[in-house]
Coordinates of C-alpha atoms and ligand atoms in Angstrom, one line a residue:
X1 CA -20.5 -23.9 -24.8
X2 CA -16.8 -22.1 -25.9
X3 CA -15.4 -23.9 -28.8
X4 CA -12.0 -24.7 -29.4
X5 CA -12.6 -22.6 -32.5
X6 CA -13.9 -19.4 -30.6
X7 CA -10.8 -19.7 -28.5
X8 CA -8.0 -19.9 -31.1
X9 CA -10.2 -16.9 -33.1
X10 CA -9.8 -14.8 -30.2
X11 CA -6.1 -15.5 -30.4
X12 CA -3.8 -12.9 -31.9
X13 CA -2.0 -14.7 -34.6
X14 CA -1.2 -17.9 -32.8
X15 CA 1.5 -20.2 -33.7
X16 CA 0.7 -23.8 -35.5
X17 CA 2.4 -24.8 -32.3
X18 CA 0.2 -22.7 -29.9
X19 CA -3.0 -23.9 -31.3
X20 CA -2.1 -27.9 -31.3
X21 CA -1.4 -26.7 -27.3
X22 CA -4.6 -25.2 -27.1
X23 CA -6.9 -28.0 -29.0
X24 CA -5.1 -30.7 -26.6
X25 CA -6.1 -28.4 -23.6
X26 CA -9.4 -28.5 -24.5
X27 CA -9.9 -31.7 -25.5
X28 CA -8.3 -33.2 -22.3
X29 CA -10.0 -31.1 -20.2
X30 CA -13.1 -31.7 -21.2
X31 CA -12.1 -35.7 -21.1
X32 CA -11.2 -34.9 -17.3
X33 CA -14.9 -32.9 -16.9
X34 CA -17.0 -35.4 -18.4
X35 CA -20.0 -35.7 -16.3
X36 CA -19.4 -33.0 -13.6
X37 CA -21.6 -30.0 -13.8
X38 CA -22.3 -26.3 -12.4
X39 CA -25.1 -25.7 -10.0
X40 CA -26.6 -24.2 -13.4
X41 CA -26.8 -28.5 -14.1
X42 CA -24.7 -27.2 -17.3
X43 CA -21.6 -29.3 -17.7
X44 CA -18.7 -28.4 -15.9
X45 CA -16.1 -27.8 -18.8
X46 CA -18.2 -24.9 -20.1
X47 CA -16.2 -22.9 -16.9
X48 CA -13.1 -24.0 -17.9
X49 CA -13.4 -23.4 -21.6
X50 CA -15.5 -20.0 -20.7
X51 CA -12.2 -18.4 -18.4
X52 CA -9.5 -20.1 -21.5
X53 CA -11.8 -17.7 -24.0
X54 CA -10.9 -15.0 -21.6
X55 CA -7.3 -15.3 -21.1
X56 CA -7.3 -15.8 -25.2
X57 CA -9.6 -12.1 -25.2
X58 CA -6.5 -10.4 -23.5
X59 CA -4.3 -11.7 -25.7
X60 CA -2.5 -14.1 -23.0
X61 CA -0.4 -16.7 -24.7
X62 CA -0.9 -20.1 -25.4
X63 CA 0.8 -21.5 -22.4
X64 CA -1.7 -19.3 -20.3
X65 CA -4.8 -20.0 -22.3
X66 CA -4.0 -23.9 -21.7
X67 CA -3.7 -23.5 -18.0
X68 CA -6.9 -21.7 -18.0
X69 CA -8.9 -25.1 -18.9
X70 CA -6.6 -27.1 -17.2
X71 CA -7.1 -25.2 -14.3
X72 CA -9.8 -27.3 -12.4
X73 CA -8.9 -30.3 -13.9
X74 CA -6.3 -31.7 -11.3
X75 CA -8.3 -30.3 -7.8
X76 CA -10.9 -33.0 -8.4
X77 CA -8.3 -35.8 -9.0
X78 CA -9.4 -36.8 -12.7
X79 CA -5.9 -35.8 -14.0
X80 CA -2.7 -36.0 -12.5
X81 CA 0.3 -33.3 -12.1
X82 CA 2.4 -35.9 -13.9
X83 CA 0.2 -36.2 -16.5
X84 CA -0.5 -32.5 -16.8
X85 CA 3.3 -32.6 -17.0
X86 CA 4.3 -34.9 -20.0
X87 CA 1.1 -33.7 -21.7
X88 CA 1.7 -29.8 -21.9
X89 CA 5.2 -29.1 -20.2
X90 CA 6.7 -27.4 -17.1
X91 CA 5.1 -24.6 -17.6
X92 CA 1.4 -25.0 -18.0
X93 CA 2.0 -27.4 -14.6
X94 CA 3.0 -24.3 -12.9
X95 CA 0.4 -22.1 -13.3
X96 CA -2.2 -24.8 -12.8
X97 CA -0.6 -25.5 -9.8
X98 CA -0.2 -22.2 -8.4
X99 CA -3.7 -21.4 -9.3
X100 CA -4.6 -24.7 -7.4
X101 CA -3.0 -23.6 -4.3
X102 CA -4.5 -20.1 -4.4
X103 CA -7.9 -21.2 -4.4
X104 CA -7.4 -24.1 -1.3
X105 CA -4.7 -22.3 0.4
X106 CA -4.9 -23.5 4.1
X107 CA -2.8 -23.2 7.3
X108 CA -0.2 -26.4 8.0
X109 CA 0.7 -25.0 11.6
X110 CA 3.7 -23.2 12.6
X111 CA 6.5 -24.3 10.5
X112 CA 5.0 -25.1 7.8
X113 CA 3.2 -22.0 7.7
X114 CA 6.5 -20.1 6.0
X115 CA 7.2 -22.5 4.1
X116 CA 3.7 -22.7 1.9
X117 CA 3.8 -18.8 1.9
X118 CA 7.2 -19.0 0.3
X119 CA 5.9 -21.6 -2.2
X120 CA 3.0 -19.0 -2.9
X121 CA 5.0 -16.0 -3.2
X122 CA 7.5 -17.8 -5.6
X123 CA 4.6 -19.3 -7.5
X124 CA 2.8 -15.8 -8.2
X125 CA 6.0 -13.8 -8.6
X126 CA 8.2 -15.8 -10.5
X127 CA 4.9 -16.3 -12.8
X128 CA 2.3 -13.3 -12.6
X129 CA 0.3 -15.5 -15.1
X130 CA -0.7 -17.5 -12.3
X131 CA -2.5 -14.5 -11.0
X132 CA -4.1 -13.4 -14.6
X133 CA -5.6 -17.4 -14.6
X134 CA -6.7 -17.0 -11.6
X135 CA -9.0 -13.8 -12.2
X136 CA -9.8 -15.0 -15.6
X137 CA -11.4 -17.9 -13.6
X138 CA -13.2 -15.6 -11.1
X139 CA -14.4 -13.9 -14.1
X140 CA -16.3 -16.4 -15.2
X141 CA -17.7 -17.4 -12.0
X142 CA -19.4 -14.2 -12.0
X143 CA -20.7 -14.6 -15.4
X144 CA -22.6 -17.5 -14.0
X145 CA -23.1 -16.1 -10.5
X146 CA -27.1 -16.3 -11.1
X147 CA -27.2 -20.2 -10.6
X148 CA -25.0 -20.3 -7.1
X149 CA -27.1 -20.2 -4.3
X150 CA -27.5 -17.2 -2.3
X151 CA -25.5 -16.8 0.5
X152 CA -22.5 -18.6 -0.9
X153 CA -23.2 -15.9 -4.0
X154 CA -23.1 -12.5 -2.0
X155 CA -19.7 -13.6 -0.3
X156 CA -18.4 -14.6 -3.3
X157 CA -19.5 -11.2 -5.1
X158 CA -18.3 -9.2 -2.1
X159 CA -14.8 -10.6 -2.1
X160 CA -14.7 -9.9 -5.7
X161 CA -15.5 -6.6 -5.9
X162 CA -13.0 -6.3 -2.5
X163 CA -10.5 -8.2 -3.7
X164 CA -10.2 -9.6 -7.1
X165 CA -11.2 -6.2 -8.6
X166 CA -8.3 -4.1 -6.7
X167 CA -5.7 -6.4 -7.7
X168 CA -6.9 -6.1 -11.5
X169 CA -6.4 -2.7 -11.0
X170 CA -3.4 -3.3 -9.4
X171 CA -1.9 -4.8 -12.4
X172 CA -3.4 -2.6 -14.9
X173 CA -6.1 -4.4 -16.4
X174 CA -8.4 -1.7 -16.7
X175 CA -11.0 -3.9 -18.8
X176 CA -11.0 -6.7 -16.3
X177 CA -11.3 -4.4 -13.0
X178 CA -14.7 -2.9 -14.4
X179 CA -16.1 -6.0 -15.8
X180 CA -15.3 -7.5 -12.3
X181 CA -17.1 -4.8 -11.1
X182 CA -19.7 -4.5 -12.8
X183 CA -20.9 -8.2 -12.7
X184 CA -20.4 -8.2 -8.7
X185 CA -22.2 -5.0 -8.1
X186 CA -25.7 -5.6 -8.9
X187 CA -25.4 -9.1 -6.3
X188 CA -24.0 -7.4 -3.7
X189 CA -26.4 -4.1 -3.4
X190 CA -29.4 -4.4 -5.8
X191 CA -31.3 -1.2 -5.2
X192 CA -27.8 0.9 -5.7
X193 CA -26.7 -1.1 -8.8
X194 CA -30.5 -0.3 -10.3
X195 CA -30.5 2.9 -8.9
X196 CA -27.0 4.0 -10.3
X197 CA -28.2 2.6 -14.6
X198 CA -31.2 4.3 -14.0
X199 CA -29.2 7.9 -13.6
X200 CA -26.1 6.7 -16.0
X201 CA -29.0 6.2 -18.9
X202 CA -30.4 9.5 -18.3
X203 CA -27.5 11.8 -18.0
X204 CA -26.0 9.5 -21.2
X205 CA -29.1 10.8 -23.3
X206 CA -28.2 14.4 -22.0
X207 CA -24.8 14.1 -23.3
X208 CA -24.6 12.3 -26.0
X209 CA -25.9 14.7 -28.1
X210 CA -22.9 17.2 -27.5
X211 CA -20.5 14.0 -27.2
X212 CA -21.0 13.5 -30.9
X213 CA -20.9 16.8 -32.0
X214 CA -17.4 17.2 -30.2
X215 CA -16.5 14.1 -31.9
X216 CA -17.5 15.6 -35.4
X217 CA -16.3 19.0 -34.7
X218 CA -12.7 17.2 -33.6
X219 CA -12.1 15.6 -36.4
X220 CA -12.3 18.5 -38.6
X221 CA -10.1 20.5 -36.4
X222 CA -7.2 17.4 -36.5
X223 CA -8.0 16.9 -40.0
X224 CA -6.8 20.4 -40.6
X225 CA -3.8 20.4 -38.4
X226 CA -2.8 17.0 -40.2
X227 CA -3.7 14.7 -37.1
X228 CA -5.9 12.2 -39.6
X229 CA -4.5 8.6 -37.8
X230 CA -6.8 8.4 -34.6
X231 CA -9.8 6.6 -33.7
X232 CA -12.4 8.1 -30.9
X233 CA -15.1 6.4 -29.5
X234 CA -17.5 7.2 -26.5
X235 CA -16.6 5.3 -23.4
X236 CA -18.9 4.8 -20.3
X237 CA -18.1 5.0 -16.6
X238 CA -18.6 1.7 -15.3
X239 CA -21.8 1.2 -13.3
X240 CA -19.6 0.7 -9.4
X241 CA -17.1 3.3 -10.1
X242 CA -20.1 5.6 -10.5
X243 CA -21.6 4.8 -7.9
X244 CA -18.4 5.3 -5.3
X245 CA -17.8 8.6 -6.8
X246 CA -21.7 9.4 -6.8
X247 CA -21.0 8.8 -2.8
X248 CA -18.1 11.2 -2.4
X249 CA -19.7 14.0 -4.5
X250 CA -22.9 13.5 -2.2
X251 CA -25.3 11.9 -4.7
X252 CA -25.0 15.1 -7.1
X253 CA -25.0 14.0 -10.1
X254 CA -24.2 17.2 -11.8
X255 CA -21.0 16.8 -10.0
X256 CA -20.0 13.9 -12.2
X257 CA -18.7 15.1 -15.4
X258 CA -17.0 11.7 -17.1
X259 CA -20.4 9.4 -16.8
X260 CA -19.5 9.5 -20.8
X261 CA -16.4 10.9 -21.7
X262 CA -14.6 10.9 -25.7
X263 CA -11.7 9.4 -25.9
X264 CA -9.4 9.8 -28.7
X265 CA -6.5 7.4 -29.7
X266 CA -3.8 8.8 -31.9
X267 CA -0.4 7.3 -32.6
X268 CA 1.9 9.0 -30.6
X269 CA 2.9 10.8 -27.7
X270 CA 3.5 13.8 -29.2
X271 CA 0.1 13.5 -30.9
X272 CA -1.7 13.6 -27.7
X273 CA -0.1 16.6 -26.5
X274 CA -1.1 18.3 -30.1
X275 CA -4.7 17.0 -30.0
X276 CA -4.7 18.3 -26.3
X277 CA -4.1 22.0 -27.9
X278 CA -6.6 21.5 -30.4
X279 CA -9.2 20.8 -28.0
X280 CA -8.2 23.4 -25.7
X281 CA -8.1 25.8 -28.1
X282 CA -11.9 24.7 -29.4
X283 CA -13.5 24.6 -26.5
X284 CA -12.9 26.0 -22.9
X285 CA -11.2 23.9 -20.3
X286 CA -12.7 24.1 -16.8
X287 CA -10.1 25.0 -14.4
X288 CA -8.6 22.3 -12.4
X289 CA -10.0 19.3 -14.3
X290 CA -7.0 18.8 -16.1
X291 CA -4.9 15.8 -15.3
X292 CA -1.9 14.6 -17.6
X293 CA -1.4 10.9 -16.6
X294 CA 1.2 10.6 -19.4
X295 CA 4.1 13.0 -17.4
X296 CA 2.7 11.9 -13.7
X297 CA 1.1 8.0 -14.5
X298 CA -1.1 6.5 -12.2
X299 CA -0.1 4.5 -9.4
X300 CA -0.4 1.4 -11.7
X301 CA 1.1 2.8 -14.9
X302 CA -1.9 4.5 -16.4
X303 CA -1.7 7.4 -18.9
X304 CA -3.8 9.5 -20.5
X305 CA -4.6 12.9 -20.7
X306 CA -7.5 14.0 -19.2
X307 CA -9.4 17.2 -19.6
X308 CA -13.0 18.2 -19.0
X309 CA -14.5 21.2 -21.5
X310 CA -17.3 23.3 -22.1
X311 CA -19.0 22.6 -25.5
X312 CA -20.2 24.6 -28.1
X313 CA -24.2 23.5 -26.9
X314 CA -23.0 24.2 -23.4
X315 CA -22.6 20.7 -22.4
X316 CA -20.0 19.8 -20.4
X317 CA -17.6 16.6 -21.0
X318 CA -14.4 15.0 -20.5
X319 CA -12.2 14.1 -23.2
X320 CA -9.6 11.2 -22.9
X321 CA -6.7 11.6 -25.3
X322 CA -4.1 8.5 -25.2
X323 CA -1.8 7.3 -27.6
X324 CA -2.2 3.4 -29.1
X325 CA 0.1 1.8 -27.0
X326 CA -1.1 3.7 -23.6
X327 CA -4.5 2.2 -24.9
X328 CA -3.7 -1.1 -24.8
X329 CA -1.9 -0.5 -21.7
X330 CA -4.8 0.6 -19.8
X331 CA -6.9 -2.0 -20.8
X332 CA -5.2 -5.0 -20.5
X333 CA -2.1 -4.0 -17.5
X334 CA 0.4 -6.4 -17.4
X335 CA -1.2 -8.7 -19.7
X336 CA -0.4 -6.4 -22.5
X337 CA 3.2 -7.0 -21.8
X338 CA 3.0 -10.7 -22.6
X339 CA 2.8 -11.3 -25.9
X340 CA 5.2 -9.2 -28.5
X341 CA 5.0 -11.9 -31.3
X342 CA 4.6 -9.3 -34.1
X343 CA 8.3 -8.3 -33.6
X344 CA 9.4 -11.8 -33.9
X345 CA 11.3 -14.1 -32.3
X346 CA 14.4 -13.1 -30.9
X347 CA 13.0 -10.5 -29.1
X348 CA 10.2 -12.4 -27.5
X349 CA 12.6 -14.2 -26.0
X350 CA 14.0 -11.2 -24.7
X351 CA 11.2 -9.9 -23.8
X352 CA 9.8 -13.0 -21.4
X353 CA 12.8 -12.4 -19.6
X354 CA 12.6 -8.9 -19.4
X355 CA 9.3 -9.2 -18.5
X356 CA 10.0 -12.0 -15.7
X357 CA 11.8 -9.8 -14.0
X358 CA 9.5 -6.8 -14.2
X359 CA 6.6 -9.4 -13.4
X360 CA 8.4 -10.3 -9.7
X361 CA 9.2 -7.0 -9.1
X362 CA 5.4 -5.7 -9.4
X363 CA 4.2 -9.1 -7.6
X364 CA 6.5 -8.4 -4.4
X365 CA 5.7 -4.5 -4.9
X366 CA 2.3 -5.3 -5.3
X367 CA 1.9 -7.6 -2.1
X368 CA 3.4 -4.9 0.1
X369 CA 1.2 -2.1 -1.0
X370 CA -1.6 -4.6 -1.6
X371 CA -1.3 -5.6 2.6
X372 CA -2.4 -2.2 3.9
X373 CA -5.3 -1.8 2.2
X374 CA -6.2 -5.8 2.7
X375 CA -6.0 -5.3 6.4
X376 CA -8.3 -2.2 6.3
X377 CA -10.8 -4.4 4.2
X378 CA -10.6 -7.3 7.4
X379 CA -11.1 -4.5 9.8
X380 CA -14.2 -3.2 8.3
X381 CA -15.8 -6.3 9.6
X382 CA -19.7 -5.4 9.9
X383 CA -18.6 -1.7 8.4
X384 CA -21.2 0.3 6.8
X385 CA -22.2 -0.4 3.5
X386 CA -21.0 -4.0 2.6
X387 CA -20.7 -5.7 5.7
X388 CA -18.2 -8.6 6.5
X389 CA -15.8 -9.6 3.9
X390 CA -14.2 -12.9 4.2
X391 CA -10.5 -12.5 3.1
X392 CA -9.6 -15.9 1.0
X393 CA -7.1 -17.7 2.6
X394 CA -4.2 -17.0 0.5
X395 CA -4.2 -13.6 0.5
X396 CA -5.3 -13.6 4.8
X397 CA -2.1 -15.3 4.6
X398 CA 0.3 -13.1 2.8
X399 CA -0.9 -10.6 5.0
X400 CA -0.3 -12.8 8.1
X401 CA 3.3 -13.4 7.0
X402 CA 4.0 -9.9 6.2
X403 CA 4.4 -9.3 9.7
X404 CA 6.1 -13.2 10.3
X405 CA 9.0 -12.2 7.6
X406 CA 11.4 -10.4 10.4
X407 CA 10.8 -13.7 12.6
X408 CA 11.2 -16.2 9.6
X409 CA 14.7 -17.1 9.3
X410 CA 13.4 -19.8 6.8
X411 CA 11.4 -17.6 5.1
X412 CA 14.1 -14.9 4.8
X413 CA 16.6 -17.7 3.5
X414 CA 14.4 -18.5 1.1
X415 CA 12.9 -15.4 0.1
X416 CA 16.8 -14.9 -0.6
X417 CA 17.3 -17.8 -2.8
X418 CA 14.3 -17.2 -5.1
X419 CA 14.4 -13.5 -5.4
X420 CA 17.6 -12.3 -4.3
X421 CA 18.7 -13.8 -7.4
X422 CA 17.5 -11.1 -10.0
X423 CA 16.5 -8.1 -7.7
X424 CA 18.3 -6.4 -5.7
X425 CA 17.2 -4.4 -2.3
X426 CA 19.4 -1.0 -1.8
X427 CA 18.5 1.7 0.4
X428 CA 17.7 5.8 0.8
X429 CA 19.9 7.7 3.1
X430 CA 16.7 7.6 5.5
X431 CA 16.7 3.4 5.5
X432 CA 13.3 3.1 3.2
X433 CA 13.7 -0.3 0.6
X434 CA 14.0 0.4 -2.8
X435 CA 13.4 -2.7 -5.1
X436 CA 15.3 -3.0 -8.5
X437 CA 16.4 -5.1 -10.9
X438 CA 19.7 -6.8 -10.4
X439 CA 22.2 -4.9 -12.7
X440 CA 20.2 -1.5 -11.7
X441 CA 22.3 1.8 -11.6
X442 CA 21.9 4.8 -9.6
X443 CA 19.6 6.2 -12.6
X444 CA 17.2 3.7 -11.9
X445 CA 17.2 4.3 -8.7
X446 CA 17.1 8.2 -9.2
X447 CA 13.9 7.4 -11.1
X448 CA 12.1 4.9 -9.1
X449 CA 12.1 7.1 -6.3
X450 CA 11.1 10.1 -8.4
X451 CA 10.8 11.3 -11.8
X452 CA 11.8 14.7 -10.9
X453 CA 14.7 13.1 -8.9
X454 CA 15.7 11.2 -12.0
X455 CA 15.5 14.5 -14.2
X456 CA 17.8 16.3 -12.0
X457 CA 20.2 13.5 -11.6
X458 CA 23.6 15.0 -11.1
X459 CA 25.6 13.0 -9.0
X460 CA 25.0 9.4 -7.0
X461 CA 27.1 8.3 -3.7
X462 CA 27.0 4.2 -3.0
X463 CA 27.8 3.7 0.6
X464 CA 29.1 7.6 1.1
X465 CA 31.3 7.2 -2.2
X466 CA 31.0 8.9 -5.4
X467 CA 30.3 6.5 -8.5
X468 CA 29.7 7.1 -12.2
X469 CA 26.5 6.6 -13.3
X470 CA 27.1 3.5 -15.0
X471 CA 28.1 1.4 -11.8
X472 CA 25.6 -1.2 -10.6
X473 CA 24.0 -1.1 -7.5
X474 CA 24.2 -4.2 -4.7
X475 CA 22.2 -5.8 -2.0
X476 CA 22.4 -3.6 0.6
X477 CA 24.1 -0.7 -0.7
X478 CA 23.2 2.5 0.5
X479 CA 22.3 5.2 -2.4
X480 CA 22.4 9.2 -2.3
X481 CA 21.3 11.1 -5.4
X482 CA 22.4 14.3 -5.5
X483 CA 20.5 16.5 -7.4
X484 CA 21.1 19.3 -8.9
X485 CA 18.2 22.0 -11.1
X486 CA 20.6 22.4 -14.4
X487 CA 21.7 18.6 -14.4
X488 CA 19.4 16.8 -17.5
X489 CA 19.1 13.6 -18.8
X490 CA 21.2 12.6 -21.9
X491 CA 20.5 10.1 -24.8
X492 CA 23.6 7.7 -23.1
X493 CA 21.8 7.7 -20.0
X494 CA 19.2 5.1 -21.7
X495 CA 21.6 2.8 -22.6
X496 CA 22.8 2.9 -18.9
X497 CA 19.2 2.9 -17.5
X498 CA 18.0 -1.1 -16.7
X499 CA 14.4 0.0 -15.8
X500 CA 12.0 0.5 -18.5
X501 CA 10.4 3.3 -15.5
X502 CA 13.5 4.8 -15.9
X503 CA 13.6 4.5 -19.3
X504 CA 10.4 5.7 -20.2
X505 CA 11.0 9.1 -18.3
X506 CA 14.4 9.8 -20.1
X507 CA 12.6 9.3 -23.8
X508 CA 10.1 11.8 -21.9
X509 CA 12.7 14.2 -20.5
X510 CA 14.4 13.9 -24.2
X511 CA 11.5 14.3 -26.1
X512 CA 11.3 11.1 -27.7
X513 CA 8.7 9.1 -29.1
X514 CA 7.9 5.9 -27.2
X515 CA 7.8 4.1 -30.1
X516 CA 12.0 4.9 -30.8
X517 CA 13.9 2.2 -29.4
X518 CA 16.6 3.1 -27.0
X519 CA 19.8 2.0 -27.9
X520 CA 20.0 -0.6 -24.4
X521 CA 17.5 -3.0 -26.3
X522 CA 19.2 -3.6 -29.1
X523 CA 22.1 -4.1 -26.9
X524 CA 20.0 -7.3 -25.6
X525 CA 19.4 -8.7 -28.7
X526 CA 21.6 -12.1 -29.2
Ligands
MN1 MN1 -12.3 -22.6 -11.6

């Protein structure tokens, strides 16, 4: 059983006020559990209290951690919403009941239909910690997987590993996508799962030897060139992300060059890029394996630089090289943006709402991108290696009403009212959507369609008329960059910028650190 204590350990510096929140939590829930138990005949509350540990591991804040053990307490009727309410505040009601209605999300009929999906869209994108409670509690389902019986347990690891673990990765959380993984994998193919540690354990012994004498040679190398701030460790391939790229390289093995790669963590930017010419200069690259994640990120905002070298003993490995914050990016996503209580108050504040905004933007972002691939995963019905997939509700939902939006008047009024409010939807010459912030500028828009675009940012027209840079883009406006190969970023240009994309690329394009401030959020600051 989790206790209270475990939970508040793995807390990073909690408040006095976050862990009374979190003790009450725990208690109450446990009141509201008493007797009920798992299929496992443990008691109920150790799920509860086992997903609140996990929310507390990724450094989700108090409010978040609460909802976690609240989160099955009202479904079975021993608490109430009001109570929930008056006991622990607006806010930890809204996430327990949006993570309610994701897991019993059911059709009403017709009219009604729009309506729930608007409550739903609202719920997870005015509040992506809704979503992040909602894994964490999947999470811990798996952990206890062994006790459900079987054919409720292979649909419920096949939907994770089809579902839950994409839109992990979706939002970044790097840790929680391959743990997701990883749990699911051996329940829904046994023989692969065994199959794939068996080859991971012998091609680890292979290179581990050469792994550690990279890692020894490196450091004396950075050591020399005054890099001495960095920590490397050896991380693993995750057993199901082996296996699908075993599939695409044909079962060769030898093919598969980051089973074990090094990664090395060094403060900054700059540092990567140093430590990259250090190991280039050590050891031979092989041609074409080089990726640099940091200028070009990942779909989902990973960076890293990537490279894959020829030892010294002739082994071949891949070397990660990231900076701290990139680190802690990759591993927790979005969650990593949640808490900033080391730079104190004020700008936590700041921050939430910052973040609020960013949080909608990926939730709608990520539902429209998230639909295609959902729809292939419903088609593949009986396809060939995992068989039938039931879709939860919810999401078979979101994907019913992306094609109901155009006929939903309600839906379009209301999609209006909740979002139109602090996003605004402008357009490319050619009629594609571009989703911003509301205040955005033709910068941010420059950027979010491309960096290079950004870069080269000479001119913008709104609606077939010049503006300055600085002018702020409306629903419905349509925006032409023009671009131009001398034009260049300036240092005013991120106080101008609303977007931290945008941002981010100008600190890039100007060589700065990411750990400078630019001058825009200071300008927030009350
Ligand atoms: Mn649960």
């Amino acid at each position: 059983m989790t206790t209270v204590k475990e939970i508040l350990d793995a807390m990073s510096n909690p408040s006095d006020e976050d862990k009374a929140l979190v003790e009450k939590a725990y208690e109450y829930s446990k009141k509201a559990h008493d007797g009920q138990e798992r299929y496992s005949g443990e008691p109920y509350f150790i799920h509860p209290a086992g997903a609140a540990k996990a929310l507390a591991e990724y450094d989700m804040d108090a409010v978040s951690i609460a909802a976690g053990l609240l989160h099955d307490a009202v479904e079975d009727g021993r608490a109430t919403r009001e109570d929930i309410e008056k006991e622990f505040g607006k806010e930890v009601l809204f996430i327990v009941d949006g993570v309610t209605k994701l897991g019993k999300h059911r059709y009403h009929g017709a009219e009604r239909h729009a309506e729930s999906l608007r409550r739903l869209l609202v719920a997870t994108a005015s509040d992506i910690r809704v979503l992040i409670v909602k894994l964490a509690d999947r999470y811990h389902n798996m952990r206890t997987l062994d006790h459900v019986p079987e054919p409720k347990r292979r649909r419920i690891a096949l939907e994770t590993l089809e579902i839950y673990a994409p839109i992990a990765d979706r939002l970044g959380m790097g840790k929680m996508r391959s743990g997701l993984e990883d749990l699911a994998f051996p329940y829904v193919d046994p023989d692969a799962a065994h199959h794939t540690a068996e080859l991971r354990k012998l091609k680890t012994k292979e290179t581990e030897v050469s792994l550690t004498n990279v890692q020894k040679e490196l450091k004396h190398e950075l050591a020399k060139k005054g890099i001495t701030t960095f920590r490397s460790d050896i991380r693993m391939k995750g057993l199901w992300s082996l296996h699908k790229k075993l599939r695409r390289k044909q079962d060769d093995i030898n093919q598969i060059h980051d089973i074990a790669a090094l990664r090395i963590i060094v403060p900054s930017i700059e540092d990567c890029y140093s430590t990259l010419g250090i190991v280039h200069s050590l050891y031979r690259p092989l041609p074409g394996e080089f990726k640099d994640y940091i200028a070009f990120p990942k779909p989902n905002g990973y960076q890293s630089l990537h490279t894959t070298v020829v030892t010294h003993d002739a082994g071949i490995v891949e070397i990660q090289i990231r900076s701290e914050a990139m680190h802690r990016e990759a591993e927790f996503g979005i969650a990593s943006h949640m808490s900033y209580k080391q730079l104190g108050k004020g700008v936590e504040k700041l921050d939430k709402q910052a973040q609020k905004s960013m949080f909608s933007a990926l939730s709608l972002s990520w539902i429209r991108s998230f639909i295609p691939s959902l729809m292939k995963v419903s088609k593949k019905e009986g396809g060939e290696t995992h068989g039938p997939v039931k879709i939860p509700n919810w999401l078979e939902e979101l994907a019913a009403a992306h094609n109901e939006v155009a006929n939903s008047k309600e839906f379009v009024e209301g999609l209006k009212e909740d979002f139109f409010s602090h996003r605004v939807f402008v357009f490319t010459p050619k009629g594609d959507v571009i989703d911003l912030p509301v205040a955005s500028t033709p910068i941010d828009f420059a950027y979010a369609i491309h960096s290079d675009l950004g870069n080269h940012l000479s001119g913008a027209k709104v609606n077939g008329k010049l503006v300055s840079f600085e002018s702020t883009l409306g629903n419905g406006d349509v925006v032409e960059i023009i671009r131009k190969d001398s034009a260049r970023p300036t240092k005013k240009w991120l106080e101008i910028a609303r977007t931290s994309l945008a941002r981010r690329h100008i600190r890039t394009a100007l060589g700065m650190g990411e750990n400078e401030k630019s001058p825009s959020r200071k300008n927030f600051k009350k």
